[in-house]
Amino acid sequence: MIEDDDRIRMSLGLALEDEGYTVRAVATAEEGMASQRQEPADTVLVDLMLPGIDGFECIRQLRRDGDVPIIVVSARDDTHDVVAALEAGADDYVIKPVAVKELSARLRALRRRARPVAVAPQIMVFNGLEIRPQAGEVLLHGNQLSLTRTEFRLLCELAEHAGLVLSRQQLLERVWEYDYGDERLVDVHIGRLRQKIEDNSATPQRLLTVRGLGYKLQR
Amino acid sequence: MIEDDDRIRMSLGLALEDEGYTVRAVATAEEGMASQRQEPADTVLVDLMLPGIDGFECIRQLRRDGDVPIIVVSARDDTHDVVAALEAGADDYVIKPVAVKELSARLRALRRRARPVAVAPQIMVFNGLEIRPQAGEVLLHGNQLSLTRTEFRLLCELAEHAGLVLSRQQLLERVWEYDYGDERLVDVHIGRLRQKIEDNSATPQRLLTVRGLGYKLQR
DNA sequence: CGATGTCATGACAGTTGTGTGACAAACCCG
DNA sequence: CGGGTTTGTCACACAACTGTCATGACATCG
């Protein structure tokens, strides 16, 4: 939910949570778009009158980034606004003050229609190494490898940030979901992963150690 | 358009034609449903207060027959009606008198979302395994198999996402419609399904286990 | 050129994940 | 009702995986 009025944001958020929704609420379009990029929501509720980037522009940008369902929740009841918002890419438009039951019903109706998502990076390729997160497959020079779950998740994590160094701590958090723990554990699994994805040359070609910092997957 | 008031039907019909739509207008739910069965429209506009079968029932029946987008155009502005109509299967609800520009924009917004007509995969074939979801038939090397309902649904679910890993949780939700439950249940049914669709070789050829992630049907 | 910190790797024991057969409850269909 | 079928639960066996540790190699620096 992108809504700059604190009172409305709070009360509407709580009301929707009562209806069984999980709500993430922010006050500006900038925050909303960042949040959506970070961790996409199923549906976006957006006000039109926002400080900074306004609702219309926000809708256009959200629409450009993906096809998340968007409902405008606005106090403006002018037909021009409705038309403009829908043209910008919104899916529905309700006028404040809004009955939560109605909003909830419209959310359900919209989600019935929404495409069964289609997020997910399809395939990533790095110098002979092909990763298909969806299919749970990794191919090296076209041959399918059999990775363990941990190896697979570790590789995906590195691949998603290919070229960037990830610290052992970051990897522990993201792959193992440990907040603390022995960082050497990462080393062991990197080693095992290397045996499978490197071509037996003396020095690693793909999965590089950055001494003192962590590991990275070569682009 | 299903609308019993002659004046509104005429004027709204003409106005929409001005907007570029082709309109077929009838006065009763019975006519509307017959017309829709005869020659399906892209979108249905329906009033709630109709003689004979009322709007709610009309929506339910239209929805049962297919997933044509439905917009309610009603003079009733009570939240209960809105919720009831959306729950019955409507996609949007606008209140009379309606601005044609707004209705037109909502029509466009809805049609953006509408599924690109019946996907309905007729027949799927995977390495000697032929699945006909419509007919409820599965053939292995041309011989019809007798699957139980659960096995069939499980297979269809996997087939619809062939090549992609589905977690036990996803399968539980989609095949059993359990939100939680013992994931081992999936294993058992996968085992039973395998006995029927695999060619008795030691390792599965079609229905693969992806350790730690779930199962997938080999493309 | 040692001293020190960092990293790679093989071995191993405990844990986890998966396949399967047995069984009872639920269901279906005359 | 009553038979067969289907379904869900359970327990066990086995293989695969994980995390820990010890050892040694290697880089860096004073």
Coordinates of C-alpha atoms (C1' of nucleotides) in Angstrom, one line a residue:
Chain A
M1 CA 0.0 0.0 0.0
I2 CA 1.3 3.4 -1.0
E3 CA -0.5 6.1 0.9
D4 CA 0.9 9.2 2.4
D5 CA -1.7 10.0 5.0
D6 CA -0.5 8.3 8.2
R7 CA -4.0 7.8 9.7
I8 CA -5.5 6.2 6.6
R9 CA -2.4 4.0 6.0
M10 CA -2.6 2.7 9.5
S11 CA -6.3 2.1 9.7
L12 CA -6.7 0.6 6.2
G13 CA -3.6 -1.5 6.7
L14 CA -5.0 -3.0 9.9
A15 CA -8.4 -3.5 8.5
L16 CA -7.0 -5.4 5.5
E17 CA -4.9 -7.5 7.9
D18 CA -8.1 -8.4 9.7
E19 CA -9.4 -9.6 6.3
G20 CA -6.4 -11.9 6.2
Y21 CA -4.1 -10.0 3.9
T22 CA -0.4 -9.4 4.6
V23 CA 0.2 -5.7 4.2
R24 CA 3.3 -3.7 3.5
A25 CA 2.6 0.0 3.8
V26 CA 4.8 2.9 2.7
A27 CA 4.2 6.6 2.4
T28 CA 5.8 7.6 -0.9
A29 CA 5.9 6.3 -4.5
E30 CA 9.7 6.1 -4.3
E31 CA 9.5 3.8 -1.3
G32 CA 6.8 1.8 -2.8
M33 CA 8.6 1.1 -6.1
A34 CA 11.8 0.3 -4.3
S35 CA 9.9 -2.1 -2.0
Q36 CA 8.2 -3.7 -5.0
R37 CA 11.5 -4.2 -6.8
Q38 CA 13.0 -5.6 -3.6
E39 CA 10.3 -8.1 -2.8
P40 CA 7.3 -8.0 -5.2
A41 CA 3.8 -7.9 -3.6
D42 CA 0.9 -9.7 -5.1
T43 CA -1.1 -6.5 -5.5
V44 CA -0.4 -2.8 -5.1
L45 CA -2.8 -0.3 -3.6
V46 CA -1.9 3.3 -4.5
D47 CA -3.1 6.7 -3.7
L48 CA -3.0 9.4 -6.4
M49 CA -1.9 12.4 -4.4
L50 CA 1.5 11.6 -3.2
P51 CA 4.5 13.9 -2.3
G52 CA 7.3 13.6 -4.9
I53 CA 6.4 11.2 -7.7
D54 CA 2.6 11.2 -8.0
G55 CA 0.3 8.2 -8.3
F56 CA 0.0 8.3 -12.1
E57 CA 3.7 8.2 -12.6
C58 CA 4.0 5.5 -10.0
I59 CA 1.5 3.4 -11.8
R60 CA 3.2 3.8 -15.1
Q61 CA 6.5 2.7 -13.6
L62 CA 5.1 -0.2 -11.7
R63 CA 3.4 -1.3 -14.9
R64 CA 6.7 -1.0 -16.8
D65 CA 8.5 -3.2 -14.3
G66 CA 5.9 -5.9 -14.3
D67 CA 2.2 -6.8 -14.4
V68 CA 1.4 -6.6 -10.7
P69 CA -2.3 -5.9 -10.2
I70 CA -2.8 -2.2 -9.2
I71 CA -5.8 -0.7 -7.4
V72 CA -6.0 3.1 -7.0
V73 CA -7.5 4.2 -3.7
S74 CA -8.2 7.9 -4.1
A75 CA -10.3 10.6 -2.7
R76 CA -10.6 12.2 -6.1
D77 CA -13.9 11.1 -7.7
D78 CA -13.5 12.9 -11.0
T79 CA -14.0 10.8 -14.1
H80 CA -10.9 12.3 -15.6
D81 CA -8.8 10.9 -12.8
V82 CA -10.4 7.5 -13.1
V83 CA -9.8 7.4 -16.8
A84 CA -6.3 8.6 -16.5
A85 CA -5.4 6.2 -13.8
L86 CA -6.8 3.2 -15.7
E87 CA -5.1 4.4 -18.8
A88 CA -1.8 4.6 -17.0
G89 CA -2.2 0.9 -16.2
A90 CA -4.3 0.6 -13.0
D91 CA -6.8 -2.2 -12.9
D92 CA -9.3 -0.7 -10.6
Y93 CA -10.2 2.6 -8.9
V94 CA -12.0 3.0 -5.7
I95 CA -13.0 6.2 -4.0
K96 CA -12.1 7.1 -0.4
P97 CA -13.5 6.6 2.1
V98 CA -13.7 3.0 1.1
A99 CA -15.6 0.1 2.6
V100 CA -13.0 -2.5 3.5
K101 CA -15.4 -5.3 2.6
E102 CA -15.7 -3.8 -0.9
L103 CA -12.0 -3.3 -1.3
S104 CA -11.4 -6.8 -0.1
A105 CA -13.9 -8.1 -2.6
R106 CA -12.3 -6.1 -5.4
L107 CA -8.9 -7.4 -4.4
R108 CA -10.2 -11.0 -4.7
A109 CA -11.8 -10.3 -8.0
L110 CA -8.7 -8.8 -9.4
R111 CA -6.5 -11.6 -8.1
R112 CA -8.8 -14.1 -9.8
R113 CA -7.9 -12.4 -13.1
A114 CA -4.2 -11.8 -12.4
R115 CA -1.9 -13.9 -14.4
P116 CA -0.4 -16.7 -12.3
V117 CA 2.7 -14.7 -11.9
A118 CA 5.6 -15.1 -14.2
V119 CA 8.4 -13.7 -12.2
A120 CA 11.6 -15.5 -11.9
P121 CA 14.7 -15.2 -14.0
Q122 CA 14.4 -18.0 -16.5
I123 CA 17.9 -19.0 -17.4
M124 CA 21.3 -17.7 -16.5
V125 CA 24.4 -18.6 -18.4
F126 CA 28.1 -18.0 -17.4
N127 CA 30.8 -19.3 -19.6
G128 CA 29.5 -22.8 -20.3
L129 CA 27.5 -23.0 -17.1
E130 CA 23.7 -22.8 -17.5
I131 CA 21.5 -22.4 -14.5
R132 CA 17.7 -22.9 -14.6
P133 CA 16.3 -22.1 -11.2
Q134 CA 12.8 -23.0 -12.2
A135 CA 13.7 -26.4 -13.4
G136 CA 16.2 -27.1 -10.6
E137 CA 18.7 -27.8 -13.3
V138 CA 22.3 -26.9 -13.8
L139 CA 24.2 -27.8 -17.0
L140 CA 27.9 -27.6 -17.6
H141 CA 28.7 -27.6 -21.3
G142 CA 25.3 -29.0 -21.9
N143 CA 25.6 -31.9 -19.4
Q144 CA 23.3 -31.9 -16.5
L145 CA 25.0 -31.8 -13.1
S146 CA 23.5 -33.2 -10.0
L147 CA 23.8 -30.7 -7.2
T148 CA 22.6 -31.0 -3.7
R149 CA 20.0 -28.6 -2.4
T150 CA 22.6 -26.5 -0.6
E151 CA 24.9 -26.4 -3.5
F152 CA 22.1 -25.4 -5.8
R153 CA 20.9 -22.6 -3.5
L154 CA 24.5 -21.4 -3.0
L155 CA 25.0 -21.3 -6.8
C156 CA 21.8 -19.5 -7.4
E157 CA 22.6 -16.9 -4.8
L158 CA 26.0 -16.3 -6.3
A159 CA 24.5 -16.3 -9.8
E160 CA 21.9 -13.7 -9.0
H161 CA 24.7 -11.4 -8.0
A162 CA 27.1 -12.5 -10.6
G163 CA 30.3 -10.5 -10.6
L164 CA 29.7 -9.2 -7.1
V165 CA 31.5 -10.4 -4.1
L166 CA 29.3 -12.0 -1.4
S167 CA 30.7 -12.4 2.0
R168 CA 30.5 -15.6 3.9
Q169 CA 28.1 -13.9 6.3
Q170 CA 25.8 -12.9 3.5
L171 CA 25.8 -16.4 2.1
L172 CA 25.1 -17.9 5.5
E173 CA 22.2 -15.6 5.9
R174 CA 20.7 -16.1 2.5
V175 CA 21.4 -19.7 1.7
W176 CA 21.3 -21.2 5.2
E177 CA 19.2 -18.6 6.9
Y178 CA 21.6 -18.6 9.8
D179 CA 22.0 -15.3 11.5
Y180 CA 25.3 -16.4 12.9
G181 CA 27.3 -19.6 12.5
D182 CA 30.7 -20.9 11.5
E183 CA 31.7 -19.1 8.3
R184 CA 34.0 -22.0 7.4
L185 CA 30.9 -23.9 6.6
V186 CA 30.6 -21.8 3.5
D187 CA 34.2 -22.7 2.4
V188 CA 33.4 -26.4 2.5
H189 CA 30.3 -26.1 0.3
I190 CA 32.1 -23.8 -2.1
G191 CA 34.7 -26.5 -2.4
R192 CA 32.1 -29.1 -3.1
L193 CA 30.4 -26.9 -5.6
R194 CA 33.7 -26.2 -7.3
Q195 CA 34.4 -29.9 -7.9
K196 CA 31.2 -30.0 -9.9
I197 CA 31.2 -26.7 -11.8
E198 CA 34.9 -26.2 -12.5
D199 CA 36.7 -27.9 -15.4
N200 CA 39.4 -29.5 -13.2
S201 CA 41.9 -26.8 -13.9
A202 CA 44.3 -25.9 -11.2
T203 CA 42.8 -22.5 -10.5
P204 CA 39.0 -21.8 -10.4
Q205 CA 37.6 -20.2 -13.5
R206 CA 34.1 -19.5 -12.5
L207 CA 33.7 -19.5 -8.7
L208 CA 36.4 -17.2 -7.5
T209 CA 37.7 -16.6 -4.0
V210 CA 38.2 -12.9 -3.1
R211 CA 40.6 -13.2 -0.3
G212 CA 39.4 -11.5 2.9
L213 CA 36.0 -10.7 1.4
G214 CA 34.2 -13.7 0.2
Y215 CA 33.3 -15.4 -3.1
K216 CA 31.9 -14.3 -6.4
L217 CA 30.7 -16.0 -9.6
Q218 CA 32.6 -14.8 -12.7
R219 CA 30.3 -13.2 -15.2
Chain B
M1 CA -25.2 -5.7 -22.4
I2 CA -27.9 -7.0 -20.3
E3 CA -30.1 -4.1 -19.2
D4 CA -33.8 -4.0 -18.9
D5 CA -34.4 -0.3 -19.0
D6 CA -35.0 0.5 -22.7
R7 CA -33.8 4.1 -22.5
I8 CA -30.5 3.2 -20.7
R9 CA -29.9 0.3 -23.0
M10 CA -30.3 2.4 -26.1
S11 CA -28.3 5.4 -24.9
L12 CA -25.5 3.4 -23.3
G13 CA -25.3 1.1 -26.3
L14 CA -24.9 4.0 -28.7
A15 CA -22.4 5.7 -26.5
L16 CA -20.3 2.6 -26.4
E17 CA -20.5 2.2 -30.1
D18 CA -19.2 5.8 -30.4
E19 CA -16.3 4.6 -28.3
G20 CA -15.6 2.0 -30.9
Y21 CA -17.2 -1.1 -29.3
T22 CA -19.5 -3.4 -31.0
V23 CA -22.5 -3.8 -28.7
R24 CA -25.1 -6.5 -28.5
A25 CA -27.9 -5.5 -26.1
V26 CA -30.6 -7.6 -24.6
A27 CA -33.2 -6.9 -21.9
T28 CA -33.2 -10.1 -19.8
A29 CA -30.8 -12.5 -18.2
E30 CA -32.3 -15.4 -20.1
E31 CA -31.7 -13.6 -23.4
G32 CA -28.2 -12.6 -22.3
M33 CA -27.1 -16.1 -21.4
A34 CA -28.6 -17.6 -24.5
S35 CA -26.9 -15.0 -26.6
Q36 CA -23.6 -15.6 -24.8
R37 CA -23.9 -19.3 -25.4
Q38 CA -24.7 -18.7 -29.0
E39 CA -22.0 -16.4 -29.8
P40 CA -19.7 -15.4 -26.9
A41 CA -19.0 -11.8 -26.4
D42 CA -15.6 -10.5 -25.2
T43 CA -17.1 -8.8 -22.2
V44 CA -20.5 -8.7 -20.5
L45 CA -22.1 -5.7 -19.0
V46 CA -25.0 -6.6 -16.7
D47 CA -27.5 -4.8 -14.6
L48 CA -28.5 -6.3 -11.2
M49 CA -32.2 -5.6 -11.1
L50 CA -33.6 -7.6 -13.9
P51 CA -37.0 -9.2 -14.4
G52 CA -36.9 -13.0 -14.1
I53 CA -33.4 -14.3 -13.3
D54 CA -31.6 -11.5 -11.5
G55 CA -28.2 -10.2 -12.1
F56 CA -26.4 -12.2 -9.3
E57 CA -27.7 -15.5 -10.6
C58 CA -26.9 -14.4 -14.2
I59 CA -23.3 -13.7 -13.2
R60 CA -23.0 -17.0 -11.5
Q61 CA -24.2 -18.8 -14.6
L62 CA -22.1 -16.9 -17.0
R63 CA -19.1 -17.6 -14.7
R64 CA -19.9 -21.3 -14.7
D65 CA -20.0 -21.4 -18.4
G66 CA -16.7 -19.6 -19.0
D67 CA -14.5 -16.9 -17.8
V68 CA -15.8 -14.0 -19.8
P69 CA -15.0 -10.7 -18.1
I70 CA -18.1 -9.3 -16.4
I71 CA -18.8 -5.7 -15.4
V72 CA -21.9 -4.9 -13.3
V73 CA -23.6 -1.6 -14.2
S74 CA -26.1 -1.0 -11.4
A75 CA -28.0 1.9 -9.8
R76 CA -27.6 0.2 -6.4
D77 CA -24.6 1.7 -4.6
D78 CA -24.8 -0.4 -1.4
T79 CA -21.5 -2.1 -0.4
H80 CA -23.4 -5.4 0.1
D81 CA -24.4 -5.5 -3.5
V82 CA -20.9 -4.7 -4.7
V83 CA -19.4 -7.4 -2.5
A84 CA -22.1 -9.9 -3.5
A85 CA -21.7 -9.2 -7.2
L86 CA -17.9 -9.5 -7.0
E87 CA -18.2 -12.7 -5.0
A88 CA -20.6 -14.1 -7.5
G89 CA -17.9 -13.7 -10.1
A90 CA -18.1 -10.2 -11.5
D91 CA -14.9 -8.4 -12.2
D92 CA -15.9 -4.8 -11.7
Y93 CA -18.9 -2.8 -10.5
V94 CA -19.8 0.6 -11.6
I95 CA -22.7 2.7 -10.4
K96 CA -25.3 4.3 -12.7
P97 CA -25.4 6.9 -13.9
V98 CA -22.1 6.1 -15.4
A99 CA -19.6 8.2 -17.3
V100 CA -19.1 6.5 -20.6
K101 CA -15.5 7.5 -20.7
E102 CA -15.0 5.8 -17.3
L103 CA -16.8 2.6 -18.4
S104 CA -14.8 2.5 -21.5
A105 CA -11.6 2.8 -19.5
R106 CA -12.7 0.1 -17.2
L107 CA -13.5 -2.1 -20.1
R108 CA -10.0 -1.6 -21.5
A109 CA -8.4 -2.2 -18.2
L110 CA -10.3 -5.4 -17.7
R111 CA -9.6 -6.7 -21.2
R112 CA -5.9 -6.2 -20.6
R113 CA -6.2 -8.6 -17.7
A114 CA -8.5 -11.1 -19.3
R115 CA -6.9 -14.3 -20.3
P116 CA -6.1 -14.6 -23.9
V117 CA -9.0 -16.9 -24.4
A118 CA -9.2 -20.5 -23.3
V119 CA -5.8 -21.9 -22.9
A120 CA -7.1 -25.4 -22.4
P121 CA -4.2 -27.6 -23.5
Q122 CA -5.8 -30.3 -25.6
I123 CA -3.2 -33.0 -25.5
M124 CA 0.3 -33.1 -24.0
V125 CA 2.9 -35.7 -24.9
F126 CA 6.0 -36.5 -23.0
N127 CA 8.2 -39.3 -24.3
G128 CA 5.5 -41.9 -25.0
L129 CA 3.2 -40.5 -22.4
E130 CA 0.0 -38.9 -23.7
I131 CA -2.2 -36.8 -21.5
R132 CA -5.7 -35.6 -22.5
P133 CA -6.9 -33.5 -19.7
Q134 CA -10.2 -32.9 -21.4
A135 CA -11.0 -36.5 -22.0
G136 CA -9.6 -37.6 -18.7
E137 CA -7.4 -40.1 -20.5
V138 CA -3.7 -41.0 -20.2
L139 CA -2.0 -43.3 -22.6
L140 CA 1.4 -44.9 -22.3
H141 CA 2.8 -46.0 -25.6
G142 CA -0.8 -45.9 -26.9
N143 CA -2.3 -48.0 -24.2
Q144 CA -4.8 -46.4 -21.9
L145 CA -3.9 -46.3 -18.3
S146 CA -6.4 -46.3 -15.5
L147 CA -5.4 -43.6 -13.0
T148 CA -7.3 -42.7 -9.9
R149 CA -8.6 -39.2 -9.6
T150 CA -5.7 -38.0 -7.4
E151 CA -3.1 -39.6 -9.7
F152 CA -4.7 -37.9 -12.7
R153 CA -4.8 -34.5 -11.1
L154 CA -1.3 -34.8 -9.8
L155 CA -0.1 -35.8 -13.3
C156 CA -2.0 -32.9 -14.9
E157 CA -0.5 -30.5 -12.5
L158 CA 3.0 -31.7 -13.1
A159 CA 2.3 -31.8 -16.9
E160 CA 1.1 -28.2 -17.0
H161 CA 4.4 -27.2 -15.6
A162 CA 6.5 -29.8 -17.3
G163 CA 10.2 -29.3 -16.8
L164 CA 9.7 -27.2 -13.8
V165 CA 10.1 -28.3 -10.2
L166 CA 7.0 -28.3 -8.1
S167 CA 7.5 -28.5 -4.4
R168 CA 5.4 -30.8 -2.2
Q169 CA 3.8 -27.8 -0.7
Q170 CA 2.7 -26.5 -4.1
L171 CA 1.4 -29.9 -5.1
L172 CA -0.6 -30.2 -1.9
E173 CA -2.2 -26.8 -2.5
R174 CA -3.0 -27.4 -6.1
V175 CA -4.0 -31.0 -6.2
W176 CA -5.4 -31.5 -2.7
E177 CA -6.2 -27.9 -2.0
Y178 CA -4.7 -28.3 1.4
D179 CA -3.0 -25.2 2.8
Y180 CA -1.0 -27.3 5.1
G181 CA -0.6 -31.0 5.7
D182 CA 1.8 -33.9 5.6
E183 CA 4.1 -33.5 2.7
R184 CA 4.9 -37.2 2.7
L185 CA 1.4 -37.7 1.3
V186 CA 2.7 -36.4 -2.0
D187 CA 5.6 -38.9 -2.0
V188 CA 3.2 -41.8 -1.6
H189 CA 1.1 -40.7 -4.6
I190 CA 4.1 -40.0 -6.7
G191 CA 5.2 -43.5 -6.0
R192 CA 1.8 -44.9 -7.1
L193 CA 1.8 -42.7 -10.2
R194 CA 5.3 -43.9 -11.0
Q195 CA 4.3 -47.5 -11.0
K196 CA 1.8 -46.7 -13.7
I197 CA 3.7 -44.3 -15.9
E198 CA 7.2 -45.5 -15.7
D199 CA 8.5 -48.4 -17.8
N200 CA 9.8 -50.5 -14.9
S201 CA 13.3 -49.3 -15.2
A202 CA 15.3 -48.9 -12.1
T203 CA 15.4 -45.1 -12.2
P204 CA 12.5 -42.9 -13.1
Q205 CA 12.6 -41.6 -16.7
R206 CA 9.6 -39.3 -16.7
L207 CA 8.6 -38.3 -13.2
L208 CA 11.8 -37.1 -11.5
T209 CA 12.7 -36.4 -8.0
V210 CA 14.6 -33.2 -7.4
R211 CA 16.0 -33.9 -4.0
G212 CA 15.3 -31.2 -1.5
L213 CA 13.0 -29.3 -3.9
G214 CA 10.2 -31.5 -5.1
Y215 CA 9.2 -33.3 -8.3
K216 CA 9.1 -32.5 -12.0
L217 CA 7.9 -34.1 -15.1
Q218 CA 10.6 -34.5 -17.7
R219 CA 9.8 -32.7 -20.9
Chain C
dC1 C1' 62.2 -15.4 6.0
dG2 C1' 59.3 -16.7 9.7
dA3 C1' 54.8 -15.6 11.8
dT4 C1' 50.2 -15.1 11.1
dG5 C1' 45.8 -15.3 9.3
dT6 C1' 43.2 -17.2 5.5
dC7 C1' 41.6 -20.8 2.6
dA8 C1' 41.2 -25.8 0.5
dT9 C1' 40.2 -30.4 1.2
dG10 C1' 39.5 -35.2 2.8
dA11 C1' 37.4 -38.0 6.4
dC12 C1' 33.6 -39.1 9.3
dA13 C1' 29.5 -39.5 12.0
dG14 C1' 25.0 -37.7 12.6
dT15 C1' 21.0 -36.1 10.3
dT16 C1' 17.8 -35.6 6.7
dG17 C1' 15.2 -36.9 2.6
dT18 C1' 13.0 -40.3 -0.1
dG19 C1' 10.9 -44.9 -1.6
dT20 C1' 8.0 -48.4 -0.3
dG21 C1' 5.0 -52.0 1.8
dA22 C1' 1.4 -52.6 5.2
dC23 C1' -2.8 -51.2 7.0
dA24 C1' -7.2 -49.0 8.2
dA25 C1' -10.5 -45.6 7.2
dA26 C1' -13.2 -43.5 3.7
dC27 C1' -15.4 -43.7 -0.5
dC28 C1' -17.9 -45.4 -4.5
dC29 C1' -21.2 -48.1 -6.8
dG30 C1' -24.2 -51.2 -7.7
Chain D
dC1 C1' -25.8 -52.9 2.8
dG2 C1' -21.4 -55.1 1.0
dG3 C1' -17.7 -55.6 -2.1
dG4 C1' -13.9 -53.5 -4.2
dT5 C1' -11.2 -49.4 -4.8
dT6 C1' -9.0 -45.3 -3.3
dT7 C1' -6.9 -42.6 0.1
dG8 C1' -4.1 -41.1 4.0
dT9 C1' -1.0 -42.6 7.8
dC10 C1' 2.8 -44.9 9.5
dA11 C1' 7.2 -47.3 10.2
dC12 C1' 11.3 -48.8 8.4
dA13 C1' 15.3 -49.0 5.3
dC14 C1' 18.6 -47.0 2.8
dA15 C1' 21.0 -43.6 0.4
dA16 C1' 22.3 -38.9 0.2
dC17 C1' 23.6 -34.9 2.4
dT18 C1' 25.4 -31.9 6.1
dG19 C1' 28.3 -29.9 9.4
dT20 C1' 32.5 -30.4 12.1
dC21 C1' 37.1 -31.2 12.4
dA22 C1' 42.0 -31.8 11.5
dT23 C1' 45.5 -31.1 8.4
dG24 C1' 48.1 -28.7 5.2
dA25 C1' 48.7 -25.2 1.5
dC26 C1' 49.0 -20.6 0.5
dA27 C1' 49.1 -15.5 0.7
dT28 C1' 50.4 -11.4 3.2
dC29 C1' 53.1 -8.7 6.1
dG30 C1' 56.3 -7.1 9.4

